[in-house]
Short mmCIF file of C-alpha atoms in Angstrom, two decimals:
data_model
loop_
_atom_site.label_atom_id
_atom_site.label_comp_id
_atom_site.label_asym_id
_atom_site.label_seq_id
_atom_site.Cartn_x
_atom_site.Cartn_y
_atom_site.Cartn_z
CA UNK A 1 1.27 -12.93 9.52
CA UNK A 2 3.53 -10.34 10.78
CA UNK A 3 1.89 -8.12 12.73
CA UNK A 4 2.76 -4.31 12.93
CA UNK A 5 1.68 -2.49 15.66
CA UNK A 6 2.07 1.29 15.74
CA UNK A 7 1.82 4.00 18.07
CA UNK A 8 0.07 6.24 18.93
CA UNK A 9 -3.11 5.40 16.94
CA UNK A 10 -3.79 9.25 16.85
CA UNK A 11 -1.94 12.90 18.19
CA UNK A 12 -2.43 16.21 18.45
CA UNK A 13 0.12 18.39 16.93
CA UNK A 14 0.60 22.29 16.22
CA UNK A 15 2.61 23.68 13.04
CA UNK A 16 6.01 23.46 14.19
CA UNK A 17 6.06 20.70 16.40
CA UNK A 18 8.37 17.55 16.31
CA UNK A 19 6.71 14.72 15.63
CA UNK A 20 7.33 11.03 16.25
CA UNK A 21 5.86 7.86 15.49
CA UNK A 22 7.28 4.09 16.33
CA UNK A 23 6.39 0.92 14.86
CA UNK A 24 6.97 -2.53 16.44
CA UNK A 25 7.46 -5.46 13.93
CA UNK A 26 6.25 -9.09 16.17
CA UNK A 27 8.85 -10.53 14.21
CA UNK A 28 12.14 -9.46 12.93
CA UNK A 29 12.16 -7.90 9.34
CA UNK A 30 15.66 -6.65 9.04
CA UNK A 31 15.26 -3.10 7.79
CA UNK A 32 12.13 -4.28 5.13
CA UNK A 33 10.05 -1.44 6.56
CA UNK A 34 8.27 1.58 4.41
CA UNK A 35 6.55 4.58 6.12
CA UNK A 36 3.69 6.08 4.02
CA UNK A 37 1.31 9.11 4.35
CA UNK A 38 -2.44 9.27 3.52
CA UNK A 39 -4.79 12.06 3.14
CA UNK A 40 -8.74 11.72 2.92
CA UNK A 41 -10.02 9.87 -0.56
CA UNK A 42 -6.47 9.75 -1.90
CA UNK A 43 -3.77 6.90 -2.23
CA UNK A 44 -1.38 6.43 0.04
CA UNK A 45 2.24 7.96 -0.80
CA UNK A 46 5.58 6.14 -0.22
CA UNK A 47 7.84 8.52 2.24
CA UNK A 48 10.43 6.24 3.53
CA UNK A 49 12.00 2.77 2.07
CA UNK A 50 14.43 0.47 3.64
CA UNK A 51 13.75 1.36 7.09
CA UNK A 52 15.47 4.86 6.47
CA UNK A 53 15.53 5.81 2.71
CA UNK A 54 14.10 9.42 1.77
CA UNK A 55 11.64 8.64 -1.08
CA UNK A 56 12.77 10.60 -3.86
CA UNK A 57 10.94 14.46 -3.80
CA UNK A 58 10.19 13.99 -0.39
CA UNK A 59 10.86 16.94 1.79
CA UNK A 60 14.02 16.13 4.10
CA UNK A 61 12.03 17.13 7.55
CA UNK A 62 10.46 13.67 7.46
CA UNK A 63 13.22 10.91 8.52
CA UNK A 64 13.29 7.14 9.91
CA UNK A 65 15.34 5.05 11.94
CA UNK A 66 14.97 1.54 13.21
CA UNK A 67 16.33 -1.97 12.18
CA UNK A 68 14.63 -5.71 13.96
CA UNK A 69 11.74 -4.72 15.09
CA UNK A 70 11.45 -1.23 15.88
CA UNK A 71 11.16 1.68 13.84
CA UNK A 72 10.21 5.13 14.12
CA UNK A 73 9.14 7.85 11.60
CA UNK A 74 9.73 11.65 12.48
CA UNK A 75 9.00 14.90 11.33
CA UNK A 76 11.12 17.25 12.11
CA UNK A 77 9.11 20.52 12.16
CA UNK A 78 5.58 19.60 11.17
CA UNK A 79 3.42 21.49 8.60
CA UNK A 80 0.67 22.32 7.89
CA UNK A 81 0.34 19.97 4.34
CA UNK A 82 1.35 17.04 7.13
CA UNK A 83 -1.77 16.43 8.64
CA UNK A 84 -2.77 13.28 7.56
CA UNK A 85 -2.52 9.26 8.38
CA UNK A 86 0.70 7.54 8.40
CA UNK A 87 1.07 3.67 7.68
CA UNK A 88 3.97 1.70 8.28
CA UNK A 89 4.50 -1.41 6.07
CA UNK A 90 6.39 -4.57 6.54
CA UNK A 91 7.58 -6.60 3.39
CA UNK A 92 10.09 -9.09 4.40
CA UNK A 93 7.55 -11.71 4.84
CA UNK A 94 4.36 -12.58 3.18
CA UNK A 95 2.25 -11.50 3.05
CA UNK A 96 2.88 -7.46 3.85
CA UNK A 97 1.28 -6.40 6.18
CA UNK A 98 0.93 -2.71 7.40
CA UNK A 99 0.35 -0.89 10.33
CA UNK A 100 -3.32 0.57 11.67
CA UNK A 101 -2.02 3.84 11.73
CA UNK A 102 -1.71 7.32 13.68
CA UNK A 103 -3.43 9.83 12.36
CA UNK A 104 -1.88 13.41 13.27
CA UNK A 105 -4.33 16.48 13.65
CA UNK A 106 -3.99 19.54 14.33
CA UNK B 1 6.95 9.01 -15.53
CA UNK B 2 5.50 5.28 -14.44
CA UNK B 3 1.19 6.06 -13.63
CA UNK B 4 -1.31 3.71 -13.04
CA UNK B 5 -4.86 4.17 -14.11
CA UNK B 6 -7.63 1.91 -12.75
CA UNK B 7 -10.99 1.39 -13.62
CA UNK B 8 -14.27 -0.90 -12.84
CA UNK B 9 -17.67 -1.27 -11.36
CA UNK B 10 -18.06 0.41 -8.23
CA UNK B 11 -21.75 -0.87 -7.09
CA UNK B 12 -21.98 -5.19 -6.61
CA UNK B 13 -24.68 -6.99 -4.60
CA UNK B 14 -23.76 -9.48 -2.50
CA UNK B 15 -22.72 -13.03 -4.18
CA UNK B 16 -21.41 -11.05 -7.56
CA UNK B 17 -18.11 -10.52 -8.34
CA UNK B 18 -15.41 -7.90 -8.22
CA UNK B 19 -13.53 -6.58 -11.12
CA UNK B 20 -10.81 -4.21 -11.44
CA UNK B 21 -7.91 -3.62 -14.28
CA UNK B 22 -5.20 -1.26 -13.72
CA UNK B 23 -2.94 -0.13 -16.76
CA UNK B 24 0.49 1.06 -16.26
CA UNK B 25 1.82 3.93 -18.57
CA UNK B 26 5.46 4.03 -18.46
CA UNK B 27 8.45 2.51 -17.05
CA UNK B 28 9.38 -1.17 -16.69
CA UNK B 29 6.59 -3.37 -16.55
CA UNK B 30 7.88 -6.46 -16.41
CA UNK B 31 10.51 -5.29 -14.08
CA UNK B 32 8.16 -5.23 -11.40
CA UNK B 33 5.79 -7.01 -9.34
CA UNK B 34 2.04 -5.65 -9.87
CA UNK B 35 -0.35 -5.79 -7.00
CA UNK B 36 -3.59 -5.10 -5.21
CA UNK B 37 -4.67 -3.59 -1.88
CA UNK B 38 -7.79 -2.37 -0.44
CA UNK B 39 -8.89 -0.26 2.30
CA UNK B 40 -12.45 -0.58 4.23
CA UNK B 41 -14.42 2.80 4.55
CA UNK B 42 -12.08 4.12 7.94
CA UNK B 43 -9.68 1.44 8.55
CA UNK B 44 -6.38 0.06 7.59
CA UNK B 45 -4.69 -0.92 4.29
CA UNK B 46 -4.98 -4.71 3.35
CA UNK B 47 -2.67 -6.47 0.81
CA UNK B 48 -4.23 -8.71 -1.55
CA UNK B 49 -1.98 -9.77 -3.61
CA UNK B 50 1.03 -9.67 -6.69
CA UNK B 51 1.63 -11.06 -10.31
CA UNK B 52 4.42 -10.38 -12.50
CA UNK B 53 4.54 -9.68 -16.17
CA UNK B 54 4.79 -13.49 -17.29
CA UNK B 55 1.78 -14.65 -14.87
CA UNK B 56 3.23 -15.78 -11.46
CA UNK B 57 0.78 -15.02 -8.49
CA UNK B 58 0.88 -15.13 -5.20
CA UNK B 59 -2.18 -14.35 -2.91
CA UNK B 60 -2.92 -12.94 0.91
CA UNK B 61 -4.33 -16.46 2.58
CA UNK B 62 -6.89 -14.65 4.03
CA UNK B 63 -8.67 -14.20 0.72
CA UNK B 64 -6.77 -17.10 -1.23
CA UNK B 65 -10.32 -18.60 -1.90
CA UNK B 66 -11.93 -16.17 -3.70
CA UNK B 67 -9.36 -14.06 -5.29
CA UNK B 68 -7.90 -14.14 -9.13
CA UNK B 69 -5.12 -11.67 -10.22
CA UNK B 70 -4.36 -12.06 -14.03
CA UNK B 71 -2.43 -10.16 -16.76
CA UNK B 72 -2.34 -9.07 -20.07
CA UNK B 73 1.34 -8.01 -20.20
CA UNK B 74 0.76 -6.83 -23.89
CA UNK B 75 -1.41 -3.86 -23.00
CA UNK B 76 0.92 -3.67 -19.94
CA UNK B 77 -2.44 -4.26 -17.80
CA UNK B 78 -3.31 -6.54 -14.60
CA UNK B 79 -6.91 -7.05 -12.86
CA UNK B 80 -8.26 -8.61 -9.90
CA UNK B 81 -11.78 -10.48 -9.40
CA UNK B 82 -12.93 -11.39 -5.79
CA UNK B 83 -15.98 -13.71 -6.33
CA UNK B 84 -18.78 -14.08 -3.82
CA UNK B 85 -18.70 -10.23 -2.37
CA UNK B 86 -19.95 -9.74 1.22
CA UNK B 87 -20.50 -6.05 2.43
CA UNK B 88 -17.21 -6.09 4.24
CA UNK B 89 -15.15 -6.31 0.77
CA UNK B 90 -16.95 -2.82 1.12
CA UNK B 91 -14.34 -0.35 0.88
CA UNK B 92 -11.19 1.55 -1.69
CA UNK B 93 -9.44 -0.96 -3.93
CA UNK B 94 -5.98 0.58 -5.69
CA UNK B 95 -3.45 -1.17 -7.78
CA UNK B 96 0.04 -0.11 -7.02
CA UNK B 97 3.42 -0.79 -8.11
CA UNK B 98 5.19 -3.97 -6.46
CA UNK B 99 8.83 -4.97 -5.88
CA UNK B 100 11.28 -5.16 -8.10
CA UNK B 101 11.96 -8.95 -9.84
CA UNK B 102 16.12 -8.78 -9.00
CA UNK B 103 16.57 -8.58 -5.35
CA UNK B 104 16.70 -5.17 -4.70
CA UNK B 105 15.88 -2.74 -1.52
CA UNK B 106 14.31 -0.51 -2.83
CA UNK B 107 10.68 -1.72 -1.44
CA UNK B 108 7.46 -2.07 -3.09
CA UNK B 109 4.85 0.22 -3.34
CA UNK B 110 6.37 3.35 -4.21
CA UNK B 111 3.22 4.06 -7.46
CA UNK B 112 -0.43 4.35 -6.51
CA UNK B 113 -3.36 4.21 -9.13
CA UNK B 114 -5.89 6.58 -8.08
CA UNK B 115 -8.06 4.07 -6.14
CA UNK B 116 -11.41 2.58 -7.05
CA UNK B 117 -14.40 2.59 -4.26
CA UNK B 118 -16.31 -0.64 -4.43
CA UNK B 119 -19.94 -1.15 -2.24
CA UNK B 120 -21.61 -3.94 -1.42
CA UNK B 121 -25.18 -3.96 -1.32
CA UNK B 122 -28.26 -5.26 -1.85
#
């Protein structure tokens, strides 16, 4: 499997605060990378696609970078509805595998 | 508006068997890959597996043995059954939206059911 390793596994963050978060593929995966965010007894959501796509209705502070092997996910000014768990998710091979995630907290 | 609604026992003893169906409302269905993925209480998200509309599956090896992903394509529905439960298939189980069938970018996983919480124990 292709293992996705991301860090950190947790932060501290205050409202306002720039945010980032990498993600290191242990093989290449072109730009096959999604970034999701979880909250506590809901489903994840889909926030980034193709390494750097803006799911659609997703507010433009969050953006992504990254092509090979790393990747990073940032939020540009963090708020308060951010505070959650963020995945990152390989799909170029199979099966996909995701990242253990970083949790941000206030 | 594509939504997927899921639905099955929650409570299994150890040796029984999983079972989940997931309907999709909306959209494409046999546009798509369908799929499963669980979550143990506190940890990471797992990927169990896909089938498309006409039956083709394909599996995570680490439970190849003892899972079954199936359709009905015309009630636009799709279900998984893990036989032989221990208490660490313990944990959330959702059905989400796959990739696309024609080579596309756009990336799988973009349409969550609301997730089902499964325990095992005796």
């Amino acid at each position: 499997d292709n293992q996705m390793t991301q860090s950190p596994s947790s932060l501290s963050a205050s409202i306002g605060d720039r945010v980032t978060i990498t993600c290191r593929a242990s093989q290449g995966i072109r730009n096959d990378l999604g970034w999701f965010q979880q909250k506590p007894g809901k489903a994840p959501k889909r926030l980034i696609y193709a390494a750097s796509s803006l799911q659609s209705g997703v507010p433009s502070r969050f953006s992504a970078s990254g092509s090979g092997t790393e990747f990073t996910l940032t939020v540009s000014s963090l708020q308060p509805e951010d505070f959650a768990t963020y995945y990152c998710l390989q799909y170029n091979t199979n099966p996909p595998t995701f990242g253990q995630g970083t949790e941000v907290e206030i | 508006q594509v939504q997927l609604q899921q639905w099955g026992a929650g409570l299994l003893k150890p040796s029984e068997t999983l079972s989940l169906t997931c309907t999709v409302y909306g959209g494409s269905f046999s546009g798509y890959y369908w799929t499963w993925i669980r979550q143990p209480p506190g940890k990471g998200l797992e990927w169990i597996g896909e089938i498309n509309h006409s039956g083709t599956t394909k599996y995570n090896p680490s439970l190849k043995s003892r899972v079954t992903i199936s359709v009905d394509a015309s009630k636009h529905q799709f279900s998984l059954r893990l036989s032989s439960v221990i208490a660490a298939d313990t944990g959330f189980y959702f059905c989400a939206r796959g990739r696309r069938r024609t080579p596309s970018n756009y990336g799988p996983f973009d349409i969550w059911g609301q997730g089902t919480m499964v325990t095992v124990s005796s």
